Amino acid sequence: MEHGRDADSTEDEDDDYVPESDYSSSEDDMTNTRKLHTCIENLERKVTANGERTGPVKENDNTDLLEKTPDLETASSEDTSSISTVYPSTTTPQVIIQERFSKCQVKQQKYFSCLYCETLVTKLPRHLERRHPFEDKVKEALQLPKGSNERRLAWLAIQQEGNYNHNYNVLSKGSGLLIPKYRAREHQHKSVEDYVPCDICFGLYVKKDLWKHHMKCRISRMDTGTSTSTSKKQKPVANGKLLLPKKAETDVNDNILLKMRNDEVKSVILKDTTLLNFACRMYEQNGHLQHRHQYLAQRLRELGRMLLAIQEKSPSVDTIEKCLDPSNWEEVIVAVRSVAGFNSKTNQYTIPTLPLRVGQSLVKCAKLLKTKSIVISNEELRKKMEGFVELYESEWGVRIAAKCHNTLHVAKFNKPQLLPVTKDVQKLHNYLKQESEKLRKDCQMDDYRRFAEICLAQIILFNRKRSGEAERIHIKDFQGLLIDTQVDEDIYSSLTQLEKEIIKSHKRIEIVGKRGSKVPVILTDDMIQNLNCLLKIREGMSISSDFLFGKCNSQFPIRGSDALRNLAVESGASNPSLLTSTKLRKQLATVSQLLGLNEHGQDALAKFMGHDIRVHRSYYELPENTMQLARMSRVLHAVNEGKAKKVQNLDNIIVTEEGKICLLKTG
């Protein structure tokens, strides 16, 4: 087994561990003496800025040098010069990533940050043994046999934690030397954004390789005796990002807190530091998406309501940090059930999704506090947060989540799955076409809002897109129409005459869909003319939004769901409540089953709708009641009348008006 590095690393060949020195005292003294003489000689050869040599060092100055010099391995002339040469200070504050080679292609020593004195050293175990032998973790490591794997892992744990503290401070300040676990090779160029810490050992790894390390993290095996789970639910990169410093306090205050309803819940949130840190962390992740601000505020208020519920029975538990104390675990369980409306008789929740979200938020808060405990060296707080996470993983699923999923599952039993009828869809389509033609001929600024709603509803209806995706189309998306000027001859020749005409009269754009996916939108000639007219009207209005369907004096777009709902009522549809984007998407998927699409056709349809084929089959392709009743009844009749052996396929079974079974002869 190679002890010098993690076996799972593919990024670098750096030493994973600098082993403790097994040296004799005489050899050590000789080494120290040589280093001291080197330091003195360098001082004697020191020159001033104008090139004149300074005077020799006096003999009595040697004593001062001995007293003022810290560890010789940290203050040697070679180490100091290498840091200043390879990582020179700049006038502009910036984060510099520790590299393996200098600009002159000279291999450089690797530095580690001491957990206790924050000194950068090259021989960390020796430094800890000399300078910090009375620290608890160091004493535990020194008690282990020299050369043993346990001792190496003990040094590694201290090394990773010290490096994490150093890296956290560097990223917070925006300047300094960043210490990754493995330095990049000479042909690799990494940026600060490429690195994320491991949430188990706190080492800094490249994001794309973190999952490999996470599966074989040696610190985890040291604690549990087994490797970490390979489950995708662990999300090592997402968990690691929670350990990075936050930079979004001002934006959270302006975009989330100031717009939140002033009530008791908001008051609790503003007083809780952990909740504010949690808001900053979530804003860093999704704050650039305006439509996610409301969701972030909702997650905050859920935790605030839970905290108020706990305070009603336990006034001393007045912060999220106290809620996360394992000793208050039962209070948290009771409060979550109370907020979600749990009925002990039926074992069901009034709001079954609420406990699931609250649990996820509590774990994120626990990890934030764990980060804080590492930075401030609070071992007690760290153990409490680790204890809460263990309780969550072992008990939350049984005591909370299982009942939530059961409530959701039971609610779907015998629930009518209504879809819009074809006549209503036709009515809405024709109504939108008529209204858009009227407004396009003579549209004034006063008609802008209505014209925009009609154009938006047309896109949602024709493409069966999610209303949120359609409403967030940007002007640049529309202006960047993908015009296929060159069509492959083989593909074009395989098309029917109708398909060739469609290619000429339709255009395609790409927009951002769910989870950042690329989603196509098809526009007809009428839609393109309507949108061009809409942009001309907009030029004379005070609309600064980049959204194609922007509102006056607002950065938010027109809501697609509201526009579709109002226009469905105006169209005179028999059941306008079913004409929603979700129902229309399900109708398309269900009706497509009647077309007998092959696997390739189903994949193409699912991709166009903006989701995975598995989601398409399990959620959108509804088992239509009529189809299921008709076809399965034919099978049951054939089985009960003893004719199942003669049946080759469903089409051979015919049920007469009298309810008798007849079989068609094949061949």
XYZ file of C-alpha atoms in Angstrom:
667
model
C 0.000 0.000 0.000
C 1.285 3.418 -0.910
C 1.104 5.707 2.109
C 2.364 8.811 0.328
C -0.938 9.756 -1.249
C -4.611 8.882 -1.580
C -5.132 5.950 -3.869
C -8.169 7.582 -5.423
C -6.424 10.678 -6.698
C -5.975 10.998 -10.425
C -5.171 14.666 -10.455
C -1.676 14.933 -9.056
C 1.245 12.902 -7.895
C 1.916 15.107 -4.884
C 2.759 13.564 -1.555
C -0.403 12.861 0.371
C 1.456 12.890 3.624
C 4.809 14.196 4.833
C 5.917 11.445 7.222
C 7.172 12.192 10.683
C 10.952 12.236 10.869
C 12.667 9.319 12.530
C 15.971 11.060 13.123
C 18.657 10.914 15.765
C 19.390 13.881 17.987
C 22.930 14.260 16.670
C 21.770 14.369 13.049
C 19.095 16.878 13.990
C 21.562 19.148 15.744
C 23.897 19.064 12.763
C 21.015 19.903 10.411
C 19.874 22.771 12.620
C 23.393 24.103 12.847
C 23.810 24.059 9.085
C 20.487 25.862 8.633
C 21.445 28.469 11.225
C 24.779 29.102 9.517
C 22.964 29.437 6.201
C 20.626 32.042 7.683
C 23.551 34.003 9.129
C 25.505 33.868 5.890
C 22.525 35.121 3.938
C 22.124 38.022 6.351
C 25.814 38.862 6.002
C 25.532 38.856 2.211
C 22.382 41.014 2.262
C 22.620 44.066 0.021
C 20.704 47.323 0.099
C 18.468 48.634 -2.672
C 21.322 50.730 -4.189
C 23.604 47.725 -4.431
C 25.879 48.476 -1.440
C 26.675 45.623 0.905
C 25.569 45.987 4.485
C 27.910 45.549 7.387
C 28.594 42.140 8.878
C 26.366 40.769 11.556
C 27.780 41.211 15.012
C 28.564 38.193 17.119
C 26.136 39.152 19.856
C 23.368 39.337 17.245
C 23.472 35.576 16.822
C 21.737 35.096 20.152
C 18.887 37.338 19.070
C 18.607 35.393 15.866
C 18.258 32.156 17.811
C 15.624 33.620 20.091
C 13.565 35.302 17.371
C 13.690 32.495 14.834
C 10.718 30.122 15.065
C 10.993 26.576 13.785
C 14.075 26.320 11.660
C 12.100 24.346 9.103
C 9.732 27.333 8.734
C 12.269 30.136 8.863
C 15.115 28.763 6.777
C 16.362 30.917 3.969
C 15.403 28.298 1.413
C 11.757 28.186 2.547
C 11.332 31.925 2.866
C 12.914 32.658 -0.476
C 10.873 29.989 -2.230
C 7.583 31.455 -0.990
C 8.496 34.969 -2.077
C 9.908 33.790 -5.403
C 7.183 31.407 -6.485
C 4.264 33.329 -4.951
C 5.334 36.989 -5.042
C 3.150 39.611 -3.404
C 1.174 41.797 -5.799
C -0.245 45.278 -5.496
C -3.719 43.939 -6.359
C -5.165 41.546 -3.748
C -5.709 38.143 -5.319
C -5.916 34.481 -4.418
C -2.905 32.491 -5.621
C -3.188 28.714 -5.869
C -0.181 26.768 -4.628
C 1.438 25.147 -7.650
C 3.818 22.307 -8.171
C 6.247 24.153 -10.421
C 7.350 27.765 -10.556
C 7.270 29.818 -13.731
C 10.831 28.656 -14.330
C 9.625 25.026 -14.225
C 11.405 24.389 -10.923
C 9.623 22.011 -8.580
C 8.690 23.789 -5.371
C 8.211 22.599 -1.830
C 4.683 22.119 -0.584
C 3.526 24.158 2.394
C 0.963 23.288 5.038
C -0.789 25.565 7.500
C -0.468 24.773 11.194
C -3.827 24.343 12.889
C -2.631 26.045 16.086
C -0.297 28.906 15.098
C -1.328 29.303 11.422
C 2.301 29.161 10.312
C 3.123 27.831 6.845
C 5.533 24.915 7.230
C 6.964 22.194 5.012
C 7.392 19.522 7.719
C 4.114 19.672 9.614
C 4.501 16.589 11.886
C 7.918 17.766 13.070
C 6.563 21.273 13.666
C 3.632 19.917 15.695
C 5.879 17.631 17.728
C 8.227 20.500 18.609
C 5.943 23.488 18.958
C 2.568 22.048 20.013
C 3.220 18.769 21.849
C 0.639 19.546 24.552
C -2.345 20.027 22.222
C -4.919 17.242 22.620
C -4.861 16.065 19.016
C -1.068 16.169 18.890
C -0.792 14.185 22.117
C -3.122 11.549 20.702
C -1.024 11.304 17.543
C 2.254 11.056 19.475
C 0.900 8.166 21.519
C 0.442 6.086 18.359
C 3.329 3.891 17.117
C 5.774 5.617 14.781
C 5.382 4.588 11.172
C 1.897 3.178 11.740
C -0.996 3.954 9.440
C -3.029 5.253 12.407
C -0.356 7.837 13.185
C -0.208 8.944 9.568
C -3.968 9.414 9.489
C -3.869 11.385 12.746
C -1.297 13.776 11.246
C -3.349 13.937 8.051
C -6.505 14.946 9.940
C -4.658 17.799 11.680
C -3.057 18.827 8.390
C -6.382 18.955 6.523
C -8.094 20.954 9.249
C -5.267 23.470 9.426
C -5.229 23.887 5.659
C -9.010 24.355 5.649
C -8.823 27.159 8.238
C -6.111 28.834 6.185
C -8.027 28.458 2.898
C -11.243 29.748 4.489
C -9.482 32.924 5.623
C -7.830 33.372 2.218
C -11.141 33.073 0.377
C -12.848 35.396 2.875
C -10.208 38.110 2.375
C -9.886 37.506 -1.353
C -6.102 37.367 -1.182
C -3.413 34.937 -0.114
C -2.057 31.487 -0.916
C -4.627 28.722 -1.452
C -3.461 25.240 -0.412
C -5.171 22.425 -2.366
C -4.765 18.803 -1.360
C -3.060 18.041 -4.652
C -1.245 20.704 -6.621
C -2.030 20.902 -10.330
C 0.481 19.609 -12.831
C 2.436 21.997 -14.997
C 0.102 21.631 -18.006
C -3.026 22.149 -15.904
C -4.458 25.565 -15.157
C -6.955 25.680 -12.298
C -8.981 28.594 -10.985
C -10.284 29.176 -7.467
C -13.789 28.183 -8.592
C -12.512 24.722 -9.576
C -11.844 23.734 -5.951
C -14.295 22.578 -3.275
C -13.498 21.193 0.218
C -14.467 17.685 1.258
C -17.156 17.830 3.940
C -15.530 14.891 5.769
C -11.782 15.617 5.910
C -11.878 19.313 4.777
C -9.177 18.830 2.151
C -9.461 21.063 -0.929
C -10.083 19.048 -4.106
C -10.983 19.717 -7.728
C -14.774 19.569 -8.098
C -14.802 16.993 -10.875
C -12.620 14.605 -8.831
C -14.227 15.119 -5.432
C -16.651 12.206 -5.836
C -13.724 9.779 -6.229
C -12.101 11.007 -3.046
C -15.434 11.005 -1.221
C -15.869 7.284 -1.870
C -12.478 6.465 -0.310
C -11.897 9.307 2.140
C -9.352 7.965 4.628
C -10.522 10.241 7.431
C -14.002 8.722 7.125
C -12.584 5.206 7.309
C -10.546 6.238 10.328
C -13.746 7.360 12.124
C -16.140 4.632 11.018
C -13.902 1.799 9.891
C -15.667 1.671 6.495
C -15.641 3.689 3.323
C -18.287 6.332 2.734
C -21.431 5.449 0.833
C -21.425 5.778 -2.912
C -25.030 7.028 -2.890
C -25.644 10.015 -5.143
C -27.824 11.478 -2.402
C -24.670 12.497 -0.526
C -23.822 15.166 -3.157
C -20.179 15.787 -2.116
C -19.792 18.951 -4.228
C -23.001 20.531 -2.910
C -22.056 19.661 0.674
C -18.546 20.989 0.138
C -19.834 24.334 -1.091
C -21.548 24.788 2.259
C -18.075 24.934 3.819
C -16.978 27.903 1.704
C -17.208 31.489 3.032
C -20.304 33.496 2.135
C -20.259 36.738 0.132
C -23.903 37.709 -0.248
C -25.001 39.533 2.930
C -25.938 42.793 1.195
C -27.858 41.150 -1.640
C -29.806 38.952 0.785
C -30.862 41.987 2.774
C -31.919 43.977 -0.304
C -33.636 41.222 -2.289
C -34.979 38.875 0.391
C -35.276 40.344 3.880
C -36.508 43.840 3.000
C -39.264 42.374 0.802
C -40.385 39.834 3.400
C -43.674 40.364 5.238
C -43.161 42.096 8.587
C -44.452 39.719 11.238
C -43.282 37.581 14.120
C -41.609 35.078 11.809
C -39.453 37.756 10.183
C -38.495 39.099 13.596
C -37.231 35.655 14.612
C -35.236 35.322 11.383
C -33.521 38.701 11.787
C -32.398 37.822 15.323
C -30.882 34.452 14.368
C -27.338 34.565 12.989
C -27.480 30.983 11.753
C -30.618 31.641 9.707
C -29.015 34.710 8.136
C -25.912 32.692 7.257
C -28.156 30.012 5.786
C -29.884 32.656 3.645
C -26.529 33.944 2.411
C -25.418 30.453 1.472
C -28.588 29.728 -0.514
C -28.426 33.145 -2.170
C -24.881 32.446 -3.300
C -26.139 29.348 -5.057
C -29.324 30.652 -6.710
C -29.428 34.376 -6.000
C -28.701 35.281 -9.629
C -32.086 33.769 -10.559
C -34.779 36.275 -9.632
C -37.582 33.733 -9.631
C -35.760 31.783 -6.902
C -35.859 34.664 -4.415
C -39.393 33.835 -3.321
C -38.425 30.189 -2.817
C -35.461 31.238 -0.658
C -37.683 33.445 1.492
C -40.105 30.541 1.860
C -37.363 28.224 3.147
C -36.328 30.865 5.685
C -39.868 31.362 6.928
C -40.375 27.608 7.314
C -37.446 27.467 9.727
C -38.719 30.588 11.481
C -42.149 29.026 12.031
C -40.564 25.858 13.369
C -38.445 27.913 15.775
C -41.548 29.720 17.058
C -43.283 26.374 17.594
C -40.356 25.143 19.704
C -40.306 28.328 21.781
C -43.956 27.828 22.755
C -43.025 24.716 24.748
C -39.303 25.349 25.392
C -38.639 29.117 25.661
C -34.935 28.528 26.305
C -34.486 27.055 22.803
C -34.572 30.420 21.053
C -32.066 29.930 18.203
C -31.524 27.428 15.416
C -28.141 26.594 16.923
C -29.858 25.436 20.114
C -32.416 23.505 18.056
C -29.560 21.585 16.476
C -28.225 20.488 19.849
C -28.807 16.701 19.995
C -30.276 17.126 23.488
C -33.178 19.055 21.888
C -33.870 16.438 19.213
C -37.292 15.481 20.574
C -38.372 19.133 20.718
C -37.485 19.491 17.030
C -39.531 16.404 16.107
C -42.582 17.691 18.003
C -42.283 21.193 16.511
C -41.985 19.955 12.918
C -45.046 17.752 13.350
C -46.975 20.653 14.846
C -46.112 23.071 12.027
C -46.969 20.494 9.338
C -50.308 19.557 10.948
C -49.606 15.943 11.897
C -52.633 13.823 12.867
C -51.575 11.022 15.199
C -54.822 9.091 14.600
C -54.509 8.884 10.823
C -50.689 9.087 10.834
C -50.853 11.709 8.090
C -49.816 15.344 7.586
C -51.869 18.301 6.444
C -48.791 19.684 4.625
C -46.717 16.563 3.848
C -43.955 18.309 1.886
C -43.153 20.815 4.645
C -41.278 18.411 6.995
C -39.184 17.166 4.075
C -38.012 20.684 3.248
C -37.471 21.644 6.897
C -35.308 18.565 7.433
C -33.113 19.411 4.459
C -32.746 22.999 5.683
C -31.812 21.901 9.210
C -29.033 19.665 7.888
C -27.639 22.549 5.842
C -27.694 24.784 8.926
C -25.887 22.069 10.898
C -23.154 21.922 8.274
C -22.795 25.701 8.328
C -22.353 25.613 12.102
C -19.869 22.784 11.710
C -17.878 25.053 9.408
C -18.032 27.805 11.996
C -16.821 25.430 14.714
C -13.784 24.508 12.649
C -12.904 28.122 11.942
C -13.159 29.185 15.597
C -11.710 25.866 16.867
C -14.807 25.012 18.903
C -14.632 21.245 19.262
C -17.768 21.068 21.415
C -19.926 22.786 18.783
C -18.488 20.594 16.083
C -19.384 17.396 17.932
C -22.929 18.660 18.500
C -23.447 19.364 14.805
C -22.017 16.000 13.813
C -24.334 14.395 16.356
C -27.377 16.147 14.893
C -26.502 15.011 11.366
C -26.158 11.429 12.617
C -29.550 11.642 14.329
C -31.104 13.015 11.153
C -29.684 10.235 8.998
C -30.757 7.489 11.396
C -34.173 8.710 12.639
C -35.640 11.401 10.394
C -36.567 8.990 7.623
C -38.471 6.698 9.991
C -40.129 9.229 12.277
C -40.880 12.036 9.822
C -40.173 11.383 6.132
C -41.868 7.973 5.892
C -45.203 9.395 7.065
C -44.854 12.335 4.657
C -44.344 10.044 1.674
C -47.199 7.846 2.827
C -49.522 10.873 3.003
C -48.568 11.902 -0.525
C -49.007 8.348 -1.776
C -52.440 7.865 -0.225
C -53.662 11.211 -1.588
C -53.144 9.919 -5.136
C -55.381 6.869 -4.686
C -58.552 7.044 -6.830
C -57.892 10.697 -7.531
C -59.448 11.651 -10.881
C -56.754 12.600 -13.379
C -58.558 15.143 -15.505
C -57.013 16.473 -18.694
C -58.215 19.273 -21.002
C -60.514 18.108 -23.787
C -59.570 18.716 -27.415
C -62.492 21.104 -28.024
C -61.345 23.430 -25.234
C -57.791 23.435 -26.577
C -59.088 24.327 -30.047
C -61.242 27.125 -28.616
C -58.298 28.649 -26.783
C -56.021 28.316 -29.824
C -58.515 30.035 -32.142
C -59.273 32.764 -29.595
C -55.585 33.620 -29.159
C -55.087 33.720 -32.922
C -58.039 36.081 -33.468
C -57.067 38.448 -30.650
C -53.418 38.599 -31.719
C -54.373 39.477 -35.310
C -56.598 42.337 -34.097
C -53.926 43.808 -31.848
C -51.142 43.399 -34.407
C -53.027 45.528 -36.927
C -53.533 48.449 -34.547
C -51.694 48.072 -31.268
C -51.038 51.045 -28.987
C -48.930 51.331 -25.850
C -52.043 50.888 -23.752
C -52.506 47.449 -25.308
C -48.945 46.311 -24.564
C -49.788 44.273 -21.466
C -52.643 42.381 -23.130
C -50.678 41.804 -26.333
C -47.733 40.441 -24.324
C -50.007 38.068 -22.397
C -51.514 36.734 -25.637
C -48.079 36.166 -27.204
C -46.896 34.403 -24.053
C -49.995 32.185 -23.911
C -49.533 31.237 -27.575
C -45.992 30.005 -26.936
C -47.062 27.997 -23.874
C -50.029 26.435 -25.677
C -48.286 25.595 -28.945
C -45.048 24.245 -27.440
C -46.580 22.781 -24.260
C -43.815 24.490 -22.278
C -43.745 25.160 -18.561
C -45.196 28.606 -17.948
C -42.156 29.646 -15.912
C -39.753 28.738 -18.717
C -41.757 30.607 -21.349
C -42.196 33.776 -19.282
C -38.426 33.993 -18.686
C -37.463 34.074 -22.365
C -34.916 36.861 -22.849
C -34.863 39.323 -25.719
C -31.453 37.999 -26.759
C -32.953 34.493 -26.977
C -35.560 35.685 -29.464
C -33.092 37.780 -31.436
C -30.784 34.777 -31.734
C -33.179 32.708 -33.838
C -31.496 29.545 -35.012
C -32.089 29.786 -38.738
C -30.986 26.560 -40.393
C -29.692 27.995 -43.665
C -27.841 24.798 -44.491
C -29.831 21.610 -44.153
C -28.188 18.246 -44.667
C -29.272 16.963 -48.073
C -29.779 13.377 -46.901
C -31.980 14.484 -44.008
C -33.911 16.965 -46.156
C -34.611 14.368 -48.842
C -36.048 11.989 -46.249
C -38.664 14.537 -45.150
C -42.202 14.658 -46.448
C -43.424 17.641 -48.433
C -45.337 18.902 -45.387
C -42.231 18.680 -43.190
C -40.203 20.591 -45.798
C -42.782 23.385 -45.763
C -42.752 23.450 -41.956
C -38.978 23.953 -41.936
C -39.412 27.032 -44.111
C -42.229 28.582 -42.053
C -41.072 27.770 -38.513
C -38.073 28.922 -36.500
C -36.455 27.457 -33.413
C -34.860 29.132 -30.399
C -33.262 27.695 -27.275
C -34.041 28.844 -23.749
C -32.984 27.887 -20.237
C -35.178 25.157 -18.816
C -35.434 23.289 -15.539
C -32.125 22.749 -13.724
C -30.346 24.886 -16.310
C -31.072 22.511 -19.190
C -31.302 23.689 -22.789
C -34.914 23.599 -24.024
C -36.039 24.249 -27.626
C -39.010 26.472 -28.490
C -40.621 26.452 -31.937
C -42.136 29.683 -33.269
C -44.509 29.959 -36.202
C -44.473 32.873 -38.644
C -47.494 34.419 -36.889
C -45.746 34.224 -33.513
C -42.600 35.844 -34.891
C -44.599 38.705 -36.412
C -46.442 39.213 -33.118
C -43.204 39.304 -31.116
C -41.552 41.754 -33.525
C -44.583 44.029 -33.207
C -44.426 43.692 -29.420
C -40.775 44.791 -29.358
C -41.556 47.858 -31.487
C -44.276 48.961 -29.056
C -41.941 48.343 -26.150
C -39.278 50.742 -27.485
C -41.307 53.762 -26.400
C -42.065 52.434 -22.925
C -40.153 52.465 -19.633
C -39.298 48.766 -19.556
C -35.732 48.074 -18.470
C -36.126 44.324 -17.999
C -34.208 41.955 -20.282
C -37.174 39.585 -20.409
C -39.101 39.408 -23.668
C -42.367 39.708 -21.739
C -41.175 42.331 -19.271
C -43.461 44.533 -17.188
C -43.393 48.307 -16.859
C -41.324 49.574 -13.917
C -40.415 46.050 -12.845
C -37.517 43.642 -13.276
C -39.857 40.642 -13.252
C -41.684 39.255 -16.316
C -45.408 38.763 -16.812
C -46.565 35.564 -15.119
C -47.357 32.912 -17.716
C -49.718 30.957 -15.470
C -51.867 34.043 -14.792
C -51.988 35.003 -18.467
C -53.008 31.495 -19.570
C -55.665 31.194 -16.860
C -57.321 34.538 -17.668
C -57.325 33.952 -21.421
C -58.733 30.435 -20.964
C -61.740 31.934 -19.177
C -62.183 34.565 -21.910
C -62.056 31.933 -24.668
C -65.298 30.353 -23.463
C -63.826 26.923 -22.763
C -66.167 24.507 -20.981
C -63.577 23.733 -18.286
C -60.945 26.526 -18.285
C -59.424 25.361 -14.978
C -57.879 22.408 -16.840
C -56.109 24.636 -19.376
C -52.888 25.003 -17.389
C -49.356 24.411 -18.634
C -48.962 21.266 -16.521
C -52.249 19.737 -17.692
C -51.459 20.612 -21.307
C -48.066 18.907 -21.038
C -49.668 15.784 -19.595
C -52.285 15.821 -22.338
C -49.591 15.873 -25.027
C -47.731 12.962 -23.444
C -50.923 10.952 -22.981
C -52.276 11.526 -26.486
C -48.852 10.713 -27.950
C -49.312 7.165 -26.647
C -52.088 6.730 -29.221
C -49.645 7.626 -32.006
C -47.610 4.502 -31.293
C -44.267 6.333 -31.153
C -41.217 4.111 -31.136
C -38.471 4.485 -28.528
C -36.584 7.068 -30.597
C -39.746 9.122 -31.049
C -40.498 9.019 -27.330
C -36.965 10.182 -26.527
C -37.283 13.070 -28.983
C -40.626 14.129 -27.489
C -39.281 13.969 -23.926
C -36.224 16.025 -24.891
C -38.404 18.651 -26.555
C -40.594 18.884 -23.458
C -37.473 19.456 -21.355
C -37.260 16.380 -19.164
C -35.756 12.903 -18.977
C -37.465 9.931 -20.623
C -37.865 8.282 -17.201
C -39.758 11.319 -15.910
C -41.782 11.319 -19.110
C -42.933 7.730 -18.615
C -43.516 7.824 -14.867
C -45.152 11.241 -14.506
C -46.434 12.571 -17.828
C -47.623 9.409 -19.559
C -50.788 8.913 -17.543
C -52.566 5.540 -17.765
C -55.684 6.889 -19.455
C -58.738 5.470 -17.677
C -60.709 4.714 -20.830
C -57.815 2.971 -22.559
C -56.950 0.970 -19.478
C -60.570 -0.033 -18.837
C -61.197 -1.089 -22.437
C -58.015 -3.022 -23.151
C -57.522 -4.713 -19.802
C -61.191 -5.745 -19.703
C -60.683 -7.613 -22.968
C -57.810 -9.540 -21.430
C -59.774 -10.389 -18.285
C -62.770 -11.622 -20.289
C -60.527 -13.878 -22.368
C -58.849 -15.327 -19.272
C -62.113 -15.961 -17.410
C -63.713 -17.687 -20.405
C -60.721 -19.974 -20.961
C -59.679 -18.483 -24.292
C -56.375 -16.942 -23.166
C -54.237 -19.617 -24.890
C -55.695 -18.751 -28.283
C -54.971 -15.016 -27.919
C -51.924 -13.773 -29.821
C -52.417 -10.053 -29.198
C -55.054 -7.651 -27.907
C -56.361 -6.843 -31.369
C -57.520 -10.462 -31.802
C -59.986 -10.119 -28.902
C -63.434 -8.776 -29.793
C -66.198 -8.191 -27.240
C -69.715 -8.291 -28.712
C -72.576 -6.054 -27.607
C -73.917 -8.957 -25.547
C -70.578 -9.144 -23.681
C -69.410 -12.350 -25.394
C -65.807 -12.923 -26.420
C -64.930 -13.641 -30.055
C -61.444 -14.300 -31.400
C -60.333 -13.195 -34.840
C -58.576 -15.826 -36.867
C -55.102 -14.834 -38.032
C -53.607 -15.795 -41.342
